[in-house]
mmCIF file of C-alpha atoms in Angstrom:
data_model
loop_
_atom_site.group_PDB
_atom_site.id
_atom_site.type_symbol
_atom_site.label_atom_id
_atom_site.label_comp_id
_atom_site.label_asym_id
_atom_site.label_seq_id
_atom_site.Cartn_x
_atom_site.Cartn_y
_atom_site.Cartn_z
ATOM 1 C CA MET A 13 0.070 -0.009 -0.051
ATOM 2 C CA ILE A 14 1.459 3.273 -1.050
ATOM 3 C CA LEU A 15 1.118 5.724 1.889
ATOM 4 C CA LEU A 16 -0.563 9.079 0.532
ATOM 5 C CA ASN A 17 -0.886 11.854 2.904
ATOM 6 C CA GLY A 18 -3.369 10.509 5.733
ATOM 7 C CA TYR A 19 -6.263 12.841 4.566
ATOM 8 C CA VAL A 20 -6.561 10.749 1.530
ATOM 9 C CA GLU A 21 -6.742 7.422 3.231
ATOM 10 C CA ALA A 22 -9.266 8.879 5.962
ATOM 11 C CA GLY A 23 -11.651 10.242 3.107
ATOM 12 C CA TYR A 24 -11.740 6.746 1.340
ATOM 13 C CA GLY A 25 -11.837 4.962 4.620
ATOM 14 C CA ALA A 26 -14.907 7.164 5.966
ATOM 15 C CA VAL A 27 -16.906 6.542 2.547
ATOM 16 C CA ILE A 28 -16.255 2.979 2.420
ATOM 17 C CA GLY A 29 -16.597 2.336 6.213
ATOM 18 C CA ALA A 30 -19.811 4.309 6.663
ATOM 19 C CA LEU A 31 -21.462 2.850 3.290
ATOM 20 C CA GLY A 32 -20.496 -0.587 4.540
ATOM 21 C CA ALA A 33 -21.868 -0.207 8.071
ATOM 22 C CA TYR A 34 -25.027 1.266 6.970
ATOM 23 C CA GLY A 35 -25.387 -1.355 4.183
ATOM 24 C CA ALA A 36 -24.845 -4.230 6.650
ATOM 25 C CA TRP A 37 -27.214 -2.532 9.108
ATOM 26 C CA LEU A 38 -30.022 -2.516 6.369
ATOM 27 C CA LEU A 39 -29.242 -6.356 5.413
ATOM 28 C CA VAL A 40 -29.320 -7.327 9.311
ATOM 29 C CA ARG A 41 -32.548 -5.348 9.871
ATOM 30 C CA GLY A 42 -34.159 -6.735 6.882
ATOM 31 C CA ALA A 43 -33.500 -10.339 8.062
ATOM 32 C CA ARG A 44 -34.851 -9.650 11.665
ATOM 33 C CA LEU A 45 -38.112 -8.163 10.183
ATOM 34 C CA LYS A 46 -38.646 -11.293 7.811
ATOM 35 C CA ARG A 47 -37.783 -13.491 10.595
ATOM 36 C CA ALA A 48 -40.584 -11.615 12.891
ATOM 37 C CA LEU A 49 -43.293 -12.107 10.075
ATOM 38 C CA VAL A 50 -42.800 -15.815 10.168
ATOM 39 C CA PRO A 51 -45.777 -17.178 12.462
ATOM 40 C CA ALA A 52 -44.302 -19.028 15.551
ATOM 41 C CA PRO A 53 -45.943 -22.517 16.702
ATOM 42 C CA VAL A 54 -48.650 -22.211 19.045
ATOM 43 C CA GLU A 55 -48.086 -23.672 22.476
ATOM 44 C CA GLN A 56 -50.519 -26.743 21.595
ATOM 45 C CA GLU A 57 -49.063 -27.502 18.463
ATOM 46 C CA ARG A 58 -45.463 -27.567 19.702
ATOM 47 C CA HIS A 59 -46.500 -29.944 22.599
ATOM 48 C CA GLN A 60 -48.624 -32.345 20.340
ATOM 49 C CA LYS A 61 -47.461 -35.907 20.060
ATOM 50 C CA PRO A 62 -47.484 -37.517 16.629
ATOM 51 C CA LYS A 63 -50.764 -39.490 16.175
ATOM 52 C CA ASP A 64 -49.308 -42.666 14.791
ATOM 53 C CA MET B 29 -36.795 -12.026 -12.515
ATOM 54 C CA SER B 30 -37.804 -11.341 -8.829
ATOM 55 C CA THR B 31 -36.652 -8.259 -7.095
ATOM 56 C CA ARG B 32 -34.278 -9.865 -4.765
ATOM 57 C CA VAL B 33 -32.279 -10.917 -7.746
ATOM 58 C CA ILE B 34 -32.379 -7.557 -9.251
ATOM 59 C CA ARG B 35 -31.364 -6.110 -5.969
ATOM 60 C CA GLY B 36 -28.550 -8.867 -5.840
ATOM 61 C CA ILE B 37 -27.253 -7.976 -9.387
ATOM 62 C CA ILE B 38 -27.250 -4.105 -8.462
ATOM 63 C CA GLY B 39 -25.370 -4.707 -5.323
ATOM 64 C CA PHE B 40 -22.726 -6.804 -6.842
ATOM 65 C CA THR B 41 -22.122 -4.451 -9.530
ATOM 66 C CA ALA B 42 -22.278 -1.473 -7.110
ATOM 67 C CA LEU B 43 -19.280 -3.443 -4.922
ATOM 68 C CA GLY B 44 -17.300 -4.024 -8.110
ATOM 69 C CA LEU B 45 -17.481 -0.557 -9.562
ATOM 70 C CA VAL B 46 -16.767 0.942 -6.043
ATOM 71 C CA ALA B 47 -13.669 -1.298 -5.810
ATOM 72 C CA ALA B 48 -12.626 -0.482 -9.338
ATOM 73 C CA THR B 49 -13.036 3.435 -8.278
ATOM 74 C CA VAL B 50 -10.604 2.765 -5.268
ATOM 75 C CA VAL B 51 -8.009 0.926 -7.182
ATOM 76 C CA MET B 52 -8.079 3.757 -9.863
ATOM 77 C CA GLY B 53 -8.409 6.626 -7.472
ATOM 78 C CA LEU B 54 -5.661 5.554 -5.259
ATOM 79 C CA PHE B 55 -3.189 3.594 -7.446
ATOM 80 C CA VAL B 56 -3.667 4.138 -11.219
ATOM 81 C CA THR B 57 -4.495 8.005 -11.803
ATOM 82 C CA PRO B 58 -1.611 10.345 -11.618
ATOM 83 C CA PRO B 59 -1.487 13.108 -8.748
ATOM 84 C CA ASP B 60 -2.404 16.638 -9.500
ATOM 85 C CA ALA B 61 -0.207 19.015 -10.685
ATOM 86 C CA VAL B 62 -1.122 21.714 -7.779
ATOM 87 C CA GLN B 63 -2.905 19.579 -4.911
ATOM 88 C CA GLY B 64 -0.777 16.520 -5.605
ATOM 89 C CA ASN B 65 -2.092 13.141 -3.858
ATOM 90 C CA LEU B 66 -4.837 15.049 -2.268
ATOM 91 C CA ALA B 67 -6.860 15.526 -5.328
ATOM 92 C CA ARG B 68 -7.507 11.743 -5.339
ATOM 93 C CA LEU B 69 -10.369 12.845 -3.077
ATOM 94 C CA LEU B 70 -11.899 13.954 -6.065
ATOM 95 C CA TYR B 71 -13.106 10.744 -6.839
ATOM 96 C CA VAL B 72 -15.202 10.339 -3.799
ATOM 97 C CA HIS B 73 -16.376 13.547 -2.841
ATOM 98 C CA PRO B 74 -18.438 14.852 -5.685
ATOM 99 C CA PRO B 75 -19.882 11.455 -6.478
ATOM 100 C CA VAL B 76 -21.452 11.143 -2.946
ATOM 101 C CA ALA B 77 -22.691 14.722 -3.033
ATOM 102 C CA TRP B 78 -24.175 14.022 -6.573
ATOM 103 C CA VAL B 79 -25.956 10.740 -4.999
ATOM 104 C CA ALA B 80 -27.432 13.178 -2.357
ATOM 105 C CA TYR B 81 -28.846 15.441 -4.721
ATOM 106 C CA LEU B 82 -30.234 12.314 -6.642
ATOM 107 C CA ALA B 83 -31.689 11.017 -3.354
ATOM 108 C CA TYR B 84 -33.487 14.150 -2.361
ATOM 109 C CA GLY B 85 -34.849 14.271 -6.209
ATOM 110 C CA VAL B 86 -36.440 10.879 -5.736
ATOM 111 C CA THR B 87 -37.806 11.741 -2.436
ATOM 112 C CA SER B 88 -39.489 14.792 -3.843
ATOM 113 C CA ILE B 89 -40.887 13.043 -6.623
ATOM 114 C CA ALA B 90 -42.145 10.489 -4.514
ATOM 115 C CA SER B 91 -43.741 12.579 -2.059
ATOM 116 C CA ALA B 92 -45.229 14.874 -4.922
ATOM 117 C CA LEU B 93 -46.861 11.483 -6.269
ATOM 118 C CA TYR B 94 -47.979 10.749 -2.608
ATOM 119 C CA LEU B 95 -49.745 14.114 -2.330
ATOM 120 C CA TRP B 96 -51.349 14.113 -6.054
ATOM 121 C CA ARG B 97 -54.481 11.853 -5.207
ATOM 122 C CA PRO B 98 -54.558 10.303 -8.545
ATOM 123 C CA THR B 99 -51.368 8.513 -7.672
ATOM 124 C CA ARG B 100 -51.459 8.189 -4.107
ATOM 125 C CA SER B 101 -50.139 5.005 -2.723
ATOM 126 C CA ARG B 102 -48.373 3.750 0.217
ATOM 127 C CA ARG B 103 -45.328 2.484 -1.883
ATOM 128 C CA TRP B 104 -44.641 6.345 -2.848
ATOM 129 C CA ASP B 105 -44.506 7.345 0.905
ATOM 130 C CA GLN B 106 -42.332 4.281 1.447
ATOM 131 C CA LEU B 107 -39.996 5.138 -1.562
ATOM 132 C CA ALA B 108 -39.817 8.850 -0.346
ATOM 133 C CA VAL B 109 -38.484 7.741 3.472
ATOM 134 C CA ALA B 110 -36.011 5.190 1.933
ATOM 135 C CA SER B 111 -34.333 7.299 -0.446
ATOM 136 C CA ALA B 112 -34.379 10.310 2.140
ATOM 137 C CA GLU B 113 -32.423 8.131 4.427
ATOM 138 C CA VAL B 114 -29.766 7.058 2.193
ATOM 139 C CA GLY B 115 -29.761 10.887 1.085
ATOM 140 C CA VAL B 116 -28.952 11.838 4.687
ATOM 141 C CA VAL B 117 -25.838 8.966 4.749
ATOM 142 C CA PHE B 118 -24.666 10.668 1.551
ATOM 143 C CA THR B 119 -25.257 14.032 2.410
ATOM 144 C CA GLY B 120 -23.179 13.370 5.856
ATOM 145 C CA LEU B 121 -20.386 11.733 3.813
ATOM 146 C CA THR B 122 -20.107 14.724 1.890
ATOM 147 C CA LEU B 123 -19.720 16.980 4.698
ATOM 148 C CA VAL B 124 -17.113 14.478 6.339
ATOM 149 C CA THR B 125 -15.114 14.063 3.111
ATOM 150 C CA GLY B 126 -15.313 17.596 2.031
ATOM 151 C CA SER B 127 -14.149 18.508 5.851
ATOM 152 C CA ILE B 128 -11.132 16.305 5.361
ATOM 153 C CA TRP B 129 -10.223 17.766 2.029
ATOM 154 C CA GLY B 130 -10.599 21.181 3.420
ATOM 155 C CA ARG B 131 -8.208 20.904 6.498
ATOM 156 C CA PRO B 132 -5.308 20.508 4.083
ATOM 157 C CA ALA B 133 -6.259 22.393 1.101
ATOM 158 C CA TRP B 134 -7.701 25.585 3.270
ATOM 159 C CA GLY B 135 -5.944 24.993 6.550
ATOM 160 C CA VAL B 136 -9.378 24.429 8.373
ATOM 161 C CA TRP B 137 -11.592 21.749 8.902
ATOM 162 C CA TRP B 138 -14.767 23.832 8.823
ATOM 163 C CA THR B 139 -15.695 27.372 7.615
ATOM 164 C CA TRP B 140 -19.102 29.398 7.173
ATOM 165 C CA ASP B 141 -18.577 29.174 3.316
ATOM 166 C CA ALA B 142 -21.654 29.277 1.403
ATOM 167 C CA ARG B 143 -21.560 25.848 0.059
ATOM 168 C CA LEU B 144 -20.446 24.293 3.139
ATOM 169 C CA THR B 145 -23.276 25.965 5.041
ATOM 170 C CA THR B 146 -26.047 25.566 2.507
ATOM 171 C CA THR B 147 -24.991 21.492 2.675
ATOM 172 C CA ALA B 148 -25.015 21.680 6.473
ATOM 173 C CA ILE B 149 -28.314 23.315 6.294
ATOM 174 C CA LEU B 150 -29.623 20.399 3.691
ATOM 175 C CA PHE B 151 -28.392 17.861 5.958
ATOM 176 C CA VAL B 152 -30.182 19.209 9.045
ATOM 177 C CA LEU B 153 -33.196 19.835 6.977
ATOM 178 C CA TYR B 154 -33.548 16.029 5.945
ATOM 179 C CA LEU B 155 -32.679 15.089 9.617
ATOM 180 C CA GLY B 156 -35.686 16.774 10.331
ATOM 181 C CA TYR B 157 -37.617 14.935 8.014
ATOM 182 C CA LEU B 158 -36.695 11.880 9.399
ATOM 183 C CA ALA B 159 -37.410 13.143 12.846
ATOM 184 C CA LEU B 160 -41.142 14.277 11.654
ATOM 185 C CA ARG B 161 -41.858 10.742 10.652
ATOM 186 C CA ARG B 162 -40.971 9.872 14.161
ATOM 187 C CA ILE B 163 -44.000 11.556 15.759
ATOM 188 C CA PRO B 164 -46.634 9.046 16.590
ATOM 189 C CA THR B 165 -49.675 9.598 14.607
ATOM 190 C CA SER B 166 -51.734 7.706 11.835
ATOM 191 C CA ARG B 167 -49.729 6.523 8.718
ATOM 192 C CA GLU B 168 -51.761 8.867 6.504
ATOM 193 C CA THR B 169 -51.261 12.022 8.368
ATOM 194 C CA ARG B 170 -47.452 11.068 8.877
ATOM 195 C CA ALA B 171 -47.146 10.428 5.084
ATOM 196 C CA ARG B 172 -48.891 13.605 4.204
ATOM 197 C CA ARG B 173 -46.945 15.705 6.672
ATOM 198 C CA SER B 174 -43.603 14.505 5.551
ATOM 199 C CA ALA B 175 -44.320 14.644 1.977
ATOM 200 C CA ILE B 176 -44.897 18.447 2.194
ATOM 201 C CA ALA B 177 -41.851 18.676 4.415
ATOM 202 C CA ALA B 178 -39.823 16.893 1.720
ATOM 203 C CA LEU B 179 -40.898 19.164 -0.820
ATOM 204 C CA ILE B 180 -40.111 22.365 1.088
ATOM 205 C CA ALA B 181 -36.724 20.785 1.954
ATOM 206 C CA PHE B 182 -35.868 20.235 -1.682
ATOM 207 C CA ILE B 183 -35.798 24.081 -2.260
ATOM 208 C CA ASP B 184 -32.159 23.850 -0.598
ATOM 209 C CA VAL B 185 -30.854 21.499 -3.188
ATOM 210 C CA PRO B 186 -30.561 24.124 -6.256
ATOM 211 C CA ILE B 187 -29.447 26.724 -3.688
ATOM 212 C CA VAL B 188 -26.358 24.259 -2.418
ATOM 213 C CA HIS B 189 -25.660 23.708 -6.293
ATOM 214 C CA GLU B 190 -25.836 27.342 -7.257
ATOM 215 C CA SER B 191 -24.176 28.611 -4.146
ATOM 216 C CA VAL B 192 -20.635 28.759 -5.565
ATOM 217 C CA VAL B 193 -22.027 30.806 -8.620
ATOM 218 C CA TRP B 194 -24.189 33.123 -6.397
ATOM 219 C CA TRP B 195 -21.744 33.921 -3.651
ATOM 220 C CA ARG B 196 -17.857 34.328 -3.457
ATOM 221 C CA THR B 197 -16.974 31.252 -1.949
ATOM 222 C CA LEU B 198 -13.645 29.361 -0.941
ATOM 223 C CA HIS B 199 -14.986 25.993 -2.449
ATOM 224 C CA GLN B 200 -14.322 25.933 -5.788
ATOM 225 C CA GLY B 201 -16.836 26.284 -8.958
ATOM 226 C CA ALA B 202 -18.609 23.668 -11.175
ATOM 227 C CA THR B 203 -15.685 21.589 -12.684
ATOM 228 C CA VAL B 204 -17.806 18.721 -13.523
ATOM 229 C CA ALA B 205 -20.295 20.264 -15.614
ATOM 230 C CA SER B 206 -17.612 21.634 -17.929
ATOM 231 C CA LEU B 207 -15.723 18.338 -18.356
ATOM 232 C CA GLY B 208 -17.213 17.899 -21.946
ATOM 233 C CA THR B 209 -16.212 21.067 -23.480
ATOM 234 C CA ASN B 210 -13.416 22.853 -21.899
ATOM 235 C CA SER B 211 -11.786 19.962 -19.850
ATOM 236 C CA LYS B 212 -8.744 20.985 -17.854
ATOM 237 C CA ILE B 213 -8.466 17.582 -16.351
ATOM 238 C CA HIS B 214 -6.473 14.599 -17.512
ATOM 239 C CA GLY B 215 -8.127 11.708 -19.332
ATOM 240 C CA ILE B 216 -7.635 8.961 -16.837
ATOM 241 C CA MET B 217 -8.755 11.445 -14.114
ATOM 242 C CA ALA B 218 -11.952 12.460 -15.849
ATOM 243 C CA TRP B 219 -12.841 8.638 -16.514
ATOM 244 C CA THR B 220 -12.181 7.737 -12.997
ATOM 245 C CA LEU B 221 -14.417 10.571 -11.696
ATOM 246 C CA LEU B 222 -17.061 9.150 -14.019
ATOM 247 C CA LEU B 223 -16.457 5.812 -12.832
ATOM 248 C CA GLY B 224 -17.061 7.256 -9.243
ATOM 249 C CA PHE B 225 -20.296 8.677 -10.305
ATOM 250 C CA VAL B 226 -21.542 5.703 -11.688
ATOM 251 C CA ALA B 227 -20.288 3.576 -8.990
ATOM 252 C CA PHE B 228 -22.007 5.323 -6.118
ATOM 253 C CA THR B 229 -25.249 5.978 -8.150
ATOM 254 C CA PHE B 230 -25.294 1.855 -8.040
ATOM 255 C CA VAL B 231 -24.915 1.929 -4.473
ATOM 256 C CA TYR B 232 -27.768 4.418 -4.219
ATOM 257 C CA PHE B 233 -29.985 2.228 -5.993
ATOM 258 C CA TRP B 234 -28.889 -0.809 -3.925
ATOM 259 C CA MET B 235 -29.245 0.895 -0.811
ATOM 260 C CA THR B 236 -32.715 2.800 -1.544
ATOM 261 C CA MET B 237 -34.226 -0.697 -2.826
ATOM 262 C CA LEU B 238 -33.169 -2.341 0.617
ATOM 263 C CA ARG B 239 -34.447 0.252 2.903
ATOM 264 C CA PHE B 240 -37.773 0.435 1.023
ATOM 265 C CA GLN B 241 -37.990 -3.473 1.586
ATOM 266 C CA VAL B 242 -37.164 -2.668 5.119
ATOM 267 C CA GLU B 243 -39.787 0.026 5.311
ATOM 268 C CA ARG B 244 -42.325 -2.250 3.856
ATOM 269 C CA LEU B 245 -41.581 -5.268 6.162
ATOM 270 C CA ALA B 246 -41.450 -2.818 9.314
ATOM 271 C CA GLU B 247 -45.048 -1.701 8.290
ATOM 272 C CA GLN B 248 -46.236 -5.436 7.826
ATOM 273 C CA VAL B 249 -44.991 -6.403 11.430
ATOM 274 C CA GLU B 250 -46.667 -3.282 12.784
ATOM 275 C CA ASP B 251 -49.813 -4.434 11.143
ATOM 276 C CA GLU B 252 -49.348 -8.143 12.386
ATOM 277 C CA GLU B 253 -48.695 -6.640 16.015
ATOM 278 C CA PHE B 254 -51.946 -4.696 15.964
ATOM 279 C CA LYS B 255 -53.844 -7.462 14.543
ATOM 280 C CA ASN B 256 -52.723 -10.049 17.448
ATOM 281 C CA TRP B 257 -53.250 -7.246 20.081
ATOM 282 C CA GLU B 258 -56.776 -6.896 18.757
ATOM 283 C CA LEU B 259 -57.384 -10.847 18.652
ATOM 284 C CA GLU B 260 -55.776 -10.776 22.353
ATOM 285 C CA ARG B 261 -58.416 -8.232 23.262
ATOM 286 C CA ALA B 262 -61.116 -10.094 21.751
ATOM 287 C CA ALA B 263 -60.338 -13.060 23.466
ATOM 288 C CA GLU B 264 -59.957 -11.545 26.786
ATOM 289 C CA SER B 265 -63.323 -9.993 26.447
ATOM 290 C CA GLU B 266 -64.914 -13.228 25.454
ATOM 291 C CA ILE B 267 -63.265 -15.199 28.472
ATOM 292 C CA SER B 268 -64.723 -12.422 30.692
ATOM 293 C CA SER B 269 -68.163 -12.302 29.328
ATOM 294 C CA GLY B 270 -67.986 -16.314 29.529
ATOM 295 C CA ALA B 271 -67.080 -16.306 33.114
ATOM 296 C CA ILE B 272 -69.438 -13.860 34.105
ATOM 297 C CA ALA B 273 -72.316 -15.664 32.399
ATOM 298 C CA THR B 274 -71.353 -18.845 34.075
ATOM 299 C CA LEU B 275 -71.201 -16.763 37.615
ATOM 300 C CA LEU B 276 -74.691 -15.573 37.021
ATOM 301 C CA GLY B 277 -75.901 -18.995 35.824
ATOM 302 C CA ASP B 278 -74.651 -20.173 39.491
ATOM 303 C CA GLY B 279 -77.034 -17.445 41.149
ATOM 304 C CA ILE B 280 -74.260 -15.388 42.027
ATOM 305 C CA GLY B 281 -75.242 -12.440 40.033
ATOM 306 C CA ASP B 282 -77.399 -11.383 43.155
ATOM 307 C CA ARG B 283 -74.282 -10.800 45.417
ATOM 308 C CA ASP B 284 -72.369 -7.615 44.793
ATOM 309 C CA ASP B 285 -70.141 -6.764 41.927
ATOM 310 C CA THR B 286 -66.808 -6.864 43.580
ATOM 311 C CA LEU B 287 -67.121 -10.645 44.416
ATOM 312 C CA ILE B 288 -67.811 -11.459 40.856
ATOM 313 C CA GLU B 289 -64.879 -9.304 39.466
ATOM 314 C CA HIS B 290 -62.863 -11.435 41.939
ATOM 315 C CA LYS B 291 -64.178 -14.988 40.714
ATOM 316 C CA VAL B 292 -63.263 -13.781 37.095
ATOM 317 C CA ARG B 293 -59.779 -13.007 37.970
#
């Protein structure tokens, strides 16, 4: 890595870091919301024994 | 092709283009004759500023479409907030990268220059827009209110753009607009700058699509929670009325109400 002057690296780092963090946050939030929409099995169904 | 696939393609394209911009900007392009390596910030600073303008433009169009009765739809409001939030991220990055560039070029991190000040106002205006959406009210009221706010906030976008023409500023004038005709920029530098614009525009589309989906899912979750709450309330009242009916059938109805309440519990 060629060292420039510190300011350039800071500028690129801020852009890549911030966009990466925001993108990751959106992905995680989307996955959590999707999981929240999956209906959880009710208590009876969970403890029901198979009939056969 | 599903939205998910399209979003994936846009996401990977954006990733590749940003990587190419970084490589070109840091390693391939020559240093500037006046600013040296510092000019490499050119490949990220104007592109992120352009995306902020684009994002607010999309927010304004979506807001106007929401306000206009024949096209009113929840989707326009969801798109408006998605684009505005992405726009705020990019405006923040414009201010940060500008400040990083300003310190070695002008000797200060911040100055109350017309371009900087109007950009800071733009940032605060759209933060206000996002804050306005947090006020608890009905969805329709929130959408209408924030659509009007978005249209008012957009007035600042042309002011930011023209600030370098209207006022004497430290910030340089419009260079990008004159690239085609009277270009004073090296060919590879101009192409890398163009690549930066395309790359961050792709990033914008990917993020807005993702944020739009998050908004839709959040509303669905909210609806589900409300439906469940209503069902629980209905079930509770059914149990209560059933228990009261049983007690009344046992002849307890003649006794005082406090006893009935106690039994129901």
